[in-house]
mmCIF file of C-alpha atoms in Angstrom:
data_model
loop_
_atom_site.group_PDB
_atom_site.id
_atom_site.type_symbol
_atom_site.label_atom_id
_atom_site.label_comp_id
_atom_site.label_asym_id
_atom_site.label_seq_id
_atom_site.Cartn_x
_atom_site.Cartn_y
_atom_site.Cartn_z
ATOM 1 C CA MET L 486 -6.172 -19.667 -12.862
ATOM 2 C CA THR L 487 -4.171 -22.778 -11.474
ATOM 3 C CA VAL L 488 -3.482 -22.210 -7.864
ATOM 4 C CA ASN L 489 -0.710 -24.470 -6.728
ATOM 5 C CA ARG L 490 0.404 -22.725 -3.315
ATOM 6 C CA ILE L 491 -1.269 -20.057 -1.073
ATOM 7 C CA GLY L 492 0.521 -17.933 1.564
ATOM 8 C CA LEU L 493 -1.420 -17.013 4.394
ATOM 9 C CA VAL L 494 -0.865 -13.878 6.479
ATOM 10 C CA VAL L 495 -3.068 -13.647 9.443
ATOM 11 C CA HIS L 496 -3.677 -11.170 12.056
ATOM 12 C CA ALA L 497 -3.121 -13.367 15.009
ATOM 13 C CA GLY L 498 -4.850 -11.185 17.541
ATOM 14 C CA ARG L 499 -8.133 -11.567 15.923
ATOM 15 C CA PRO L 500 -10.268 -14.655 16.703
ATOM 16 C CA ALA L 501 -12.129 -14.355 13.502
ATOM 17 C CA ALA L 502 -9.002 -14.006 11.511
ATOM 18 C CA LEU L 503 -7.647 -17.438 13.226
ATOM 19 C CA ALA L 504 -11.384 -18.940 12.211
ATOM 20 C CA ALA L 505 -11.160 -17.728 8.511
ATOM 21 C CA ALA L 506 -7.508 -19.199 8.253
ATOM 22 C CA ASP L 507 -8.875 -22.561 9.184
ATOM 23 C CA VAL L 508 -11.405 -22.295 6.290
ATOM 24 C CA VAL L 509 -8.618 -21.530 3.949
ATOM 25 C CA ARG L 510 -6.473 -24.381 4.929
ATOM 26 C CA GLU L 511 -9.583 -26.665 4.737
ATOM 27 C CA TRP L 512 -10.258 -25.564 1.270
ATOM 28 C CA CYS L 513 -6.477 -25.938 0.294
ATOM 29 C CA ALA L 514 -6.625 -29.584 1.467
ATOM 30 C CA GLU L 515 -9.845 -30.309 -0.217
ATOM 31 C CA HIS L 516 -8.314 -28.972 -3.728
ATOM 32 C CA THR L 517 -4.689 -30.218 -3.023
ATOM 33 C CA VAL L 518 -3.195 -27.043 -2.944
ATOM 34 C CA GLY L 519 -0.209 -26.196 -1.021
ATOM 35 C CA CYS L 520 -0.815 -23.735 2.082
ATOM 36 C CA ALA L 521 1.860 -22.050 4.143
ATOM 37 C CA ASP L 522 1.567 -19.811 6.984
ATOM 38 C CA ILE L 523 3.876 -16.738 6.713
ATOM 39 C CA ASP L 524 4.233 -15.383 10.311
ATOM 40 C CA VAL L 525 5.875 -11.903 9.610
ATOM 41 C CA TRP L 526 6.126 -11.542 13.523
ATOM 42 C CA GLY L 527 7.369 -14.845 14.336
ATOM 43 C CA ASP L 528 10.725 -16.393 16.134
ATOM 44 C CA GLY L 529 11.339 -12.956 17.711
ATOM 45 C CA ALA L 530 12.879 -11.515 14.500
ATOM 46 C CA ARG L 531 11.866 -9.876 11.285
ATOM 47 C CA HIS L 532 13.017 -11.238 7.763
ATOM 48 C CA SER L 533 13.103 -9.743 4.450
ATOM 49 C CA ALA L 534 10.365 -10.507 2.064
ATOM 50 C CA ARG L 535 12.568 -12.677 0.008
ATOM 51 C CA GLU L 536 13.427 -14.840 2.889
ATOM 52 C CA GLU L 537 9.650 -15.081 3.883
ATOM 53 C CA VAL L 538 8.265 -16.057 0.669
ATOM 54 C CA THR L 539 11.261 -18.554 -0.125
ATOM 55 C CA ALA L 540 10.399 -20.177 3.146
ATOM 56 C CA ALA L 541 6.703 -20.305 2.226
ATOM 57 C CA HIS L 542 7.789 -22.100 -1.166
ATOM 58 C CA ASP L 543 6.961 -19.123 -3.373
ATOM 59 C CA PRO L 544 3.143 -19.117 -3.399
ATOM 60 C CA ASP L 545 1.361 -17.814 -6.353
ATOM 61 C CA LEU L 546 -1.557 -16.460 -4.398
ATOM 62 C CA ILE L 547 -0.963 -14.488 -0.950
ATOM 63 C CA VAL L 548 -4.179 -14.392 1.104
ATOM 64 C CA THR L 549 -4.344 -11.904 4.164
ATOM 65 C CA LEU L 550 -6.732 -12.046 6.945
ATOM 66 C CA GLY L 551 -7.232 -9.144 8.888
ATOM 67 C CA GLY L 552 -7.269 -5.332 8.078
ATOM 68 C CA ASP L 553 -5.305 -2.928 5.916
ATOM 69 C CA GLY L 554 -2.501 -3.369 8.009
ATOM 70 C CA THR L 555 -2.373 -7.106 7.566
ATOM 71 C CA PHE L 556 -2.831 -6.455 3.722
ATOM 72 C CA LEU L 557 0.071 -4.141 3.607
ATOM 73 C CA ARG L 558 2.370 -6.861 5.080
ATOM 74 C CA GLY L 559 0.902 -9.342 2.468
ATOM 75 C CA ALA L 560 1.548 -6.753 -0.335
ATOM 76 C CA ARG L 561 5.419 -6.864 0.623
ATOM 77 C CA LEU L 562 5.278 -10.476 0.023
ATOM 78 C CA ALA L 563 3.239 -10.491 -3.161
ATOM 79 C CA THR L 564 5.208 -7.878 -4.789
ATOM 80 C CA GLU L 565 8.660 -9.757 -4.181
ATOM 81 C CA ASP L 566 7.231 -12.598 -5.946
ATOM 82 C CA ASP L 567 4.806 -11.140 -8.465
ATOM 83 C CA ALA L 568 2.094 -13.263 -6.830
ATOM 84 C CA LEU L 569 -1.720 -12.253 -6.887
ATOM 85 C CA ILE L 570 -3.042 -10.969 -3.367
ATOM 86 C CA LEU L 571 -6.545 -11.564 -2.113
ATOM 87 C CA GLY L 572 -7.529 -9.463 0.982
ATOM 88 C CA VAL L 573 -10.093 -10.760 3.482
ATOM 89 C CA ASP L 574 -11.643 -8.023 5.504
ATOM 90 C CA LEU L 575 -11.675 -8.214 9.264
ATOM 91 C CA GLY L 576 -10.747 -4.796 9.953
ATOM 92 C CA ARG L 577 -12.646 -1.619 10.888
ATOM 93 C CA VAL L 578 -11.652 1.194 8.453
ATOM 94 C CA GLY L 579 -10.220 -0.848 5.416
ATOM 95 C CA PHE L 580 -9.967 0.540 1.906
ATOM 96 C CA LEU L 581 -7.782 -2.330 0.654
ATOM 97 C CA THR L 582 -9.344 -5.780 1.690
ATOM 98 C CA GLU L 583 -11.802 -7.377 -0.994
ATOM 99 C CA VAL L 584 -14.064 -10.029 0.546
ATOM 100 C CA PRO L 585 -15.759 -10.345 3.938
ATOM 101 C CA ALA L 586 -14.691 -13.321 6.075
ATOM 102 C CA PRO L 587 -17.717 -15.141 5.485
ATOM 103 C CA ALA L 588 -17.290 -15.448 1.822
ATOM 104 C CA VAL L 589 -13.625 -16.542 1.981
ATOM 105 C CA ARG L 590 -14.245 -20.119 0.436
ATOM 106 C CA ALA L 591 -16.582 -18.587 -2.215
ATOM 107 C CA ALA L 592 -13.726 -16.193 -3.289
ATOM 108 C CA LEU L 593 -11.059 -18.919 -3.461
ATOM 109 C CA ASP L 594 -13.492 -21.042 -5.594
ATOM 110 C CA ALA L 595 -13.810 -17.868 -7.778
ATOM 111 C CA VAL L 596 -10.069 -17.705 -8.260
ATOM 112 C CA ARG L 597 -9.743 -21.239 -9.221
ATOM 113 C CA GLU L 598 -12.446 -20.866 -11.744
ATOM 114 C CA ASN L 599 -10.829 -17.857 -13.133
ATOM 115 C CA ARG L 600 -14.104 -15.609 -12.157
ATOM 116 C CA PHE L 601 -11.967 -12.541 -10.979
ATOM 117 C CA ASP L 602 -10.315 -9.455 -12.353
ATOM 118 C CA VAL L 603 -6.650 -8.488 -11.496
ATOM 119 C CA GLU L 604 -6.276 -4.731 -10.691
ATOM 120 C CA SER L 605 -3.024 -3.230 -10.938
ATOM 121 C CA ARG L 606 -1.880 -0.892 -8.081
ATOM 122 C CA MET L 607 0.792 1.583 -8.186
ATOM 123 C CA LEU L 608 3.839 1.137 -6.069
ATOM 124 C CA LEU L 609 6.552 3.388 -4.947
ATOM 125 C CA THR L 610 10.488 2.612 -4.819
ATOM 126 C CA LEU L 611 13.539 4.432 -3.561
ATOM 127 C CA ARG L 612 16.992 5.466 -4.386
ATOM 128 C CA ALA L 613 19.035 7.146 -1.551
ATOM 129 C CA SER L 614 22.221 8.699 -1.141
ATOM 130 C CA CYS L 615 23.123 5.830 1.177
ATOM 131 C CA ARG L 616 21.881 2.301 2.271
ATOM 132 C CA LEU L 617 19.308 2.710 4.631
ATOM 133 C CA GLU L 618 19.640 1.097 8.325
ATOM 134 C CA VAL L 619 18.738 1.735 11.657
ATOM 135 C CA PRO L 620 21.937 2.269 13.979
ATOM 136 C CA GLY L 621 21.635 -0.310 16.939
ATOM 137 C CA HIS L 622 21.657 2.388 19.549
ATOM 138 C CA MET L 623 18.625 3.842 18.047
ATOM 139 C CA GLU L 624 16.506 1.020 17.512
ATOM 140 C CA PRO L 625 14.798 1.363 20.957
ATOM 141 C CA LEU L 626 13.984 4.988 19.740
ATOM 142 C CA VAL L 627 12.325 4.174 16.588
ATOM 143 C CA GLY L 628 10.507 0.966 17.518
ATOM 144 C CA HIS L 629 8.083 2.507 19.749
ATOM 145 C CA GLY L 630 7.179 -0.711 21.148
ATOM 146 C CA ARG L 631 6.056 -2.178 17.651
ATOM 147 C CA GLY L 632 8.138 -5.213 17.798
ATOM 148 C CA PRO L 633 11.226 -6.155 15.926
ATOM 149 C CA LEU L 634 12.252 -3.844 13.040
ATOM 150 C CA LEU L 635 12.347 -5.307 9.463
ATOM 151 C CA PRO L 636 15.868 -5.721 8.241
ATOM 152 C CA PRO L 637 17.542 -2.665 5.978
ATOM 153 C CA PRO L 638 16.301 -2.758 2.509
ATOM 154 C CA ARG L 639 18.881 -4.441 0.156
ATOM 155 C CA VAL L 640 20.260 -2.905 -2.978
ATOM 156 C CA ARG L 641 18.998 -3.845 -6.243
ATOM 157 C CA GLY L 642 21.926 -5.464 -7.800
ATOM 158 C CA GLU L 643 20.739 -5.040 -11.500
ATOM 159 C CA CYS L 644 20.536 -1.171 -11.161
ATOM 160 C CA GLU L 645 23.636 1.272 -11.823
ATOM 161 C CA GLN L 646 24.850 2.952 -8.815
ATOM 162 C CA SER L 647 26.573 6.278 -8.654
ATOM 163 C CA ASP L 648 27.215 9.163 -6.356
ATOM 164 C CA ASP L 649 25.206 11.600 -8.522
ATOM 165 C CA TRP L 650 22.055 9.106 -8.629
ATOM 166 C CA GLY L 651 22.602 7.146 -5.312
ATOM 167 C CA VAL L 652 21.802 3.346 -4.634
ATOM 168 C CA ALA L 653 18.692 1.843 -5.691
ATOM 169 C CA LEU L 654 17.029 0.136 -2.945
ATOM 170 C CA ASN L 655 15.092 -3.292 -3.140
ATOM 171 C CA VAL L 656 12.015 -1.878 -1.467
ATOM 172 C CA THR L 657 8.471 -0.934 -2.503
ATOM 173 C CA ALA L 658 5.609 0.886 -0.967
ATOM 174 C CA LEU L 659 1.915 0.408 -1.709
ATOM 175 C CA ASN L 660 0.881 3.423 0.745
ATOM 176 C CA ASP L 661 3.615 5.888 1.421
ATOM 177 C CA VAL L 662 7.154 6.607 2.126
ATOM 178 C CA VAL L 663 7.775 8.979 5.278
ATOM 179 C CA VAL L 664 10.580 10.971 6.433
ATOM 180 C CA GLU L 665 9.700 11.850 10.227
ATOM 181 C CA ARG L 666 11.253 13.487 13.219
ATOM 182 C CA LEU L 667 12.746 10.991 15.775
ATOM 183 C CA THR L 668 12.035 13.238 19.122
ATOM 184 C CA ARG L 669 9.160 15.174 20.303
ATOM 185 C CA ASP L 670 10.959 18.356 20.827
ATOM 186 C CA ARG L 671 12.479 18.749 17.353
ATOM 187 C CA GLN L 672 10.886 18.854 13.930
ATOM 188 C CA VAL L 673 12.730 17.377 10.847
ATOM 189 C CA SER L 674 14.067 20.153 8.386
ATOM 190 C CA VAL L 675 13.786 18.778 4.760
ATOM 191 C CA GLY L 676 14.227 20.006 1.347
ATOM 192 C CA VAL L 677 11.685 19.011 -1.155
ATOM 193 C CA TYR L 678 12.458 18.506 -4.812
ATOM 194 C CA ILE L 679 9.980 17.473 -7.554
ATOM 195 C CA ALA L 680 11.310 16.323 -10.703
ATOM 196 C CA GLY L 681 14.638 17.486 -9.940
ATOM 197 C CA GLN L 682 13.755 20.960 -8.951
ATOM 198 C CA LEU L 683 13.343 22.607 -5.397
ATOM 199 C CA LEU L 684 9.869 23.059 -4.169
ATOM 200 C CA ALA L 685 10.434 24.346 -0.681
ATOM 201 C CA SER L 686 12.065 23.621 2.288
ATOM 202 C CA TYR L 687 10.135 22.594 5.438
ATOM 203 C CA SER L 688 10.246 22.245 9.147
ATOM 204 C CA ALA L 689 7.571 19.690 10.011
ATOM 205 C CA ASP L 690 6.692 16.549 12.054
ATOM 206 C CA ALA L 691 7.017 14.622 8.836
ATOM 207 C CA LEU L 692 6.807 14.585 4.959
ATOM 208 C CA MET L 693 5.336 11.985 3.264
ATOM 209 C CA VAL L 694 5.157 10.719 -0.546
ATOM 210 C CA ALA L 695 2.074 8.789 -1.159
ATOM 211 C CA THR L 696 0.242 6.648 -3.790
ATOM 212 C CA PRO L 697 -3.302 7.257 -4.543
ATOM 213 C CA THR L 698 -4.010 3.751 -2.741
ATOM 214 C CA GLY L 699 -2.208 5.521 0.199
ATOM 215 C CA SER L 700 -4.135 8.882 -0.097
ATOM 216 C CA THR L 701 -7.025 7.349 2.363
ATOM 217 C CA ALA L 702 -4.136 6.434 4.897
ATOM 218 C CA TYR L 703 -1.660 8.804 6.714
ATOM 219 C CA SER L 704 -1.778 11.381 3.834
ATOM 220 C CA PHE L 705 -5.555 11.710 4.457
ATOM 221 C CA ALA L 706 -5.181 11.845 8.400
ATOM 222 C CA ALA L 707 -2.760 14.891 7.710
ATOM 223 C CA GLY L 708 -5.084 16.745 5.744
ATOM 224 C CA GLY L 709 -4.248 15.693 2.164
ATOM 225 C CA PRO L 710 -7.000 14.883 -0.528
ATOM 226 C CA VAL L 711 -8.678 11.665 -1.297
ATOM 227 C CA VAL L 712 -7.403 10.241 -4.684
ATOM 228 C CA SER L 713 -9.047 7.693 -6.639
ATOM 229 C CA PRO L 714 -7.115 4.504 -6.645
ATOM 230 C CA ARG L 715 -7.463 4.303 -10.493
ATOM 231 C CA ALA L 716 -5.440 7.603 -10.788
ATOM 232 C CA GLU L 717 -1.565 7.696 -11.275
ATOM 233 C CA GLY L 718 0.569 10.111 -9.490
ATOM 234 C CA LEU L 719 2.790 10.970 -6.622
ATOM 235 C CA LEU L 720 0.934 12.813 -3.643
ATOM 236 C CA PHE L 721 3.484 14.693 -1.557
ATOM 237 C CA THR L 722 1.871 15.920 2.060
ATOM 238 C CA PRO L 723 3.602 17.900 4.756
ATOM 239 C CA VAL L 724 2.762 16.978 8.488
ATOM 240 C CA ALA L 725 2.171 20.045 10.746
ATOM 241 C CA PRO L 726 4.576 22.207 8.686
ATOM 242 C CA HIS L 727 5.877 25.567 10.270
ATOM 243 C CA MET L 728 5.314 27.466 7.068
ATOM 244 C CA ALA L 729 2.076 29.001 5.522
ATOM 245 C CA PHE L 730 2.160 26.450 2.678
ATOM 246 C CA ASN L 731 0.582 23.349 4.016
ATOM 247 C CA ARG L 732 -0.790 22.198 1.073
ATOM 248 C CA SER L 733 -0.563 18.615 -0.773
ATOM 249 C CA VAL L 734 1.006 18.489 -4.198
ATOM 250 C CA LEU L 735 0.226 15.723 -6.564
ATOM 251 C CA ALA L 736 3.077 15.151 -9.044
ATOM 252 C CA ALA L 737 2.869 13.200 -12.253
ATOM 253 C CA PRO L 738 3.800 9.543 -12.199
ATOM 254 C CA ASP L 739 7.169 10.247 -13.928
ATOM 255 C CA GLU L 740 8.151 13.130 -11.615
ATOM 256 C CA PRO L 741 10.285 11.775 -8.858
ATOM 257 C CA ILE L 742 10.253 13.350 -5.338
ATOM 258 C CA ALA L 743 13.252 13.681 -3.464
ATOM 259 C CA LEU L 744 13.681 14.445 0.306
ATOM 260 C CA ARG L 745 16.806 15.917 1.604
ATOM 261 C CA VAL L 746 17.709 16.502 5.136
ATOM 262 C CA LEU L 747 18.979 19.757 5.847
ATOM 263 C CA GLU L 748 22.226 20.566 7.814
ATOM 264 C CA ARG L 749 20.301 22.417 10.596
ATOM 265 C CA SER L 750 18.190 19.335 11.138
ATOM 266 C CA GLY L 751 18.409 16.463 13.511
ATOM 267 C CA PRO L 752 18.453 12.915 12.310
ATOM 268 C CA ALA L 753 15.153 11.608 10.609
ATOM 269 C CA ALA L 754 13.449 8.193 10.356
ATOM 270 C CA VAL L 755 12.498 6.808 7.049
ATOM 271 C CA SER L 756 9.253 4.842 7.369
ATOM 272 C CA ILE L 757 7.726 2.608 4.487
ATOM 273 C CA ASP L 758 4.247 1.605 4.514
ATOM 274 C CA GLY L 759 4.319 2.259 8.402
ATOM 275 C CA GLN L 760 7.552 0.113 8.966
ATOM 276 C CA VAL L 761 10.683 2.035 10.287
ATOM 277 C CA ARG L 762 13.364 1.124 7.728
ATOM 278 C CA GLY L 763 16.153 3.635 8.132
ATOM 279 C CA VAL L 764 17.656 6.626 9.629
ATOM 280 C CA LEU L 765 18.798 9.603 7.662
ATOM 281 C CA ASN L 766 21.259 12.210 8.950
ATOM 282 C CA PRO L 767 21.735 15.688 7.847
ATOM 283 C CA GLY L 768 22.930 15.861 4.189
ATOM 284 C CA ASP L 769 21.478 12.442 3.220
ATOM 285 C CA TRP L 770 18.587 12.201 0.866
ATOM 286 C CA ILE L 771 15.935 9.738 -0.542
ATOM 287 C CA GLY L 772 14.285 9.770 -3.929
ATOM 288 C CA VAL L 773 10.893 8.394 -4.128
ATOM 289 C CA TYR L 774 9.292 7.578 -7.537
ATOM 290 C CA ALA L 775 7.220 5.248 -9.246
ATOM 291 C CA ALA L 776 8.276 1.551 -9.250
ATOM 292 C CA SER L 777 8.399 -0.651 -12.508
ATOM 293 C CA ARG L 778 6.687 -3.354 -10.493
ATOM 294 C CA ARG L 779 3.075 -3.320 -9.957
ATOM 295 C CA LEU L 780 0.828 -4.851 -7.026
ATOM 296 C CA ARG L 781 -1.794 -7.497 -8.718
ATOM 297 C CA VAL L 782 -4.849 -7.506 -6.606
ATOM 298 C CA VAL L 783 -7.673 -9.986 -7.036
ATOM 299 C CA ARG L 784 -11.150 -8.269 -7.608
ATOM 300 C CA LEU L 785 -14.152 -10.355 -7.646
ATOM 301 C CA GLY L 786 -16.377 -7.500 -8.752
ATOM 302 C CA PRO L 787 -16.261 -3.991 -9.691
ATOM 303 C CA MET L 788 -14.520 -1.928 -6.723
ATOM 304 C CA ASP L 789 -16.860 0.598 -5.346
ATOM 305 C CA PHE L 790 -14.238 2.872 -4.070
ATOM 306 C CA TYR L 791 -16.669 5.766 -3.478
ATOM 307 C CA GLY L 792 -19.235 3.800 -1.856
ATOM 308 C CA ARG L 793 -16.570 2.394 0.577
ATOM 309 C CA LEU L 794 -15.445 6.125 1.248
ATOM 310 C CA ARG L 795 -18.996 7.240 2.095
ATOM 311 C CA GLU L 796 -19.319 4.045 4.381
ATOM 312 C CA ARG L 797 -16.028 4.350 6.172
ATOM 313 C CA MET L 798 -16.328 8.037 6.637
ATOM 314 C CA ASN L 799 -19.653 7.792 7.773
ATOM 315 C CA LEU L 800 -20.595 10.489 5.047
ATOM 316 C CA THR L 801 -24.283 9.550 4.981
ATOM 317 C CA ASP L 802 -24.767 10.989 8.466
ATOM 318 C CA ALA L 803 -24.932 14.614 6.780
ATOM 319 C CA PRO L 804 -28.643 15.422 6.317
ATOM 320 C CA ALA L 805 -27.864 16.623 2.886
ATOM 321 C CA ALA L 806 -26.535 13.262 1.812
ATOM 322 C CA VAL L 807 -30.087 11.570 2.310
ATOM 323 C CA ALA L 808 -32.130 14.539 0.896
ATOM 324 C CA ASP L 809 -32.857 12.705 -2.167
ATOM 325 C CA GLY L 810 -34.175 9.549 -0.019
ATOM 326 C CA GLY L 811 -32.007 6.832 -1.704
ATOM 327 C CA ALA L 812 -28.554 5.980 -2.496
ATOM 328 C CA ALA L 813 -29.154 5.104 -6.272
ATOM 329 C CA PRO L 814 -26.620 6.191 -8.878
ATOM 330 C CA LEU L 815 -27.291 9.186 -10.864
ATOM 331 C CA TRP L 816 -27.149 7.153 -14.179
ATOM 332 C CA PRO L 817 -28.956 3.890 -14.448
ATOM 333 C CA GLU L 818 -27.463 0.650 -14.341
ATOM 334 C CA HIS L 819 -30.026 -1.427 -16.464
ATOM 335 C CA THR L 820 -29.384 0.365 -19.868
ATOM 336 C CA PRO L 821 -26.377 0.818 -21.800
ATOM 337 C CA PRO L 822 -24.678 4.232 -21.388
ATOM 338 C CA PRO L 823 -25.118 6.527 -24.601
ATOM 339 C CA GLY L 824 -22.205 6.804 -27.133
ATOM 340 C CA ASP L 825 -20.546 10.047 -25.437
ATOM 341 C CA LEU L 826 -20.556 8.355 -21.874
ATOM 342 C CA ALA L 827 -19.472 4.876 -23.167
ATOM 343 C CA HIS L 828 -15.815 5.516 -22.663
ATOM 344 C CA LEU L 829 -16.260 6.480 -18.897
ATOM 345 C CA ALA L 830 -16.172 4.418 -15.667
ATOM 346 C CA LEU L 831 -19.992 4.127 -14.935
ATOM 347 C CA PRO L 832 -22.089 2.003 -12.709
ATOM 348 C CA THR L 833 -21.678 -1.723 -13.833
ATOM 349 C CA ARG L 834 -24.771 -3.329 -15.594
ATOM 350 C CA PRO L 835 -26.188 -6.436 -13.515
ATOM 351 C CA GLU L 836 -25.473 -8.645 -16.477
ATOM 352 C CA ASP L 837 -22.066 -7.214 -16.928
ATOM 353 C CA GLY L 838 -20.993 -7.581 -13.291
ATOM 354 C CA ALA L 839 -22.127 -11.550 -13.224
ATOM 355 C CA ARG L 840 -19.678 -12.291 -16.008
ATOM 356 C CA ARG L 841 -16.021 -11.667 -14.756
ATOM 357 C CA ARG L 842 -12.791 -12.283 -16.674
ATOM 358 C CA SER L 843 -9.361 -13.534 -15.658
#
């Protein structure tokens, strides 16, 4: 593809990320490609995704240098501008980033020469009974020392608004949307609705709705299942609920999940991909559903999700995991699959893996 401008999102606290950013800038200078740093933590304030990509002159490729948190910040920008995103891995438990830092120059060459695939990832978006915002007197309470808050999500002007259906918010989540308690001494009480029907009412530390991509993040830490990022669906997981039913529920992608703060509850914070974006009072609700937009991720080879899961979670430490003495796939890579298996996602043959398409 033609790369006219790159936006850089860098984890400034990691020297390796700063060094990799210099490599990207050098590559851009060599190929007469515009390059803009997008400092999402800069100047003591936080800006909307639209403001940030506009200031960066609307890059058509976002490159993130850090871990999954840095990738999530870049995804917020890429989604706003329908740009491609390439994640350079400098984290410790990453599932989202694509290439190691030493390979960043080769990765940019591959993008420029159309030797890559575009992986489409599901995103979540919201409607709410009211606009999301954090009251000024609550900002110290919800900030938790994480720096300035993002501005309140804008309303999507092209969408119909009504009291029944709420306001459509111009915000997306790649990982999850979470309704969580504000104070340690009081849980949040929430009614959970799936496809318009009440599932249950919970008192819990938090209630979350995650994408398959987000299943290995907060949802996993709360006891939720691991879901392939190739799957489609909305994953609901309660966090430390005071009830016997503490299981996750996987809803279909066309089944929205709504969370309504009950009258007996205190206020609750709404976090989107780990960033607090608003506070709900008793009676307020949010509806979480699959966005029409998708995140477009650069992939330079097949995504070995299960291999990464095995590596990140140290699953090979289990004695049974090495019983066969090797890590070869069950089905061979050097011969074509038989007809009854040809439609499945099986290991890529070496000669196919060397040939990528744009």
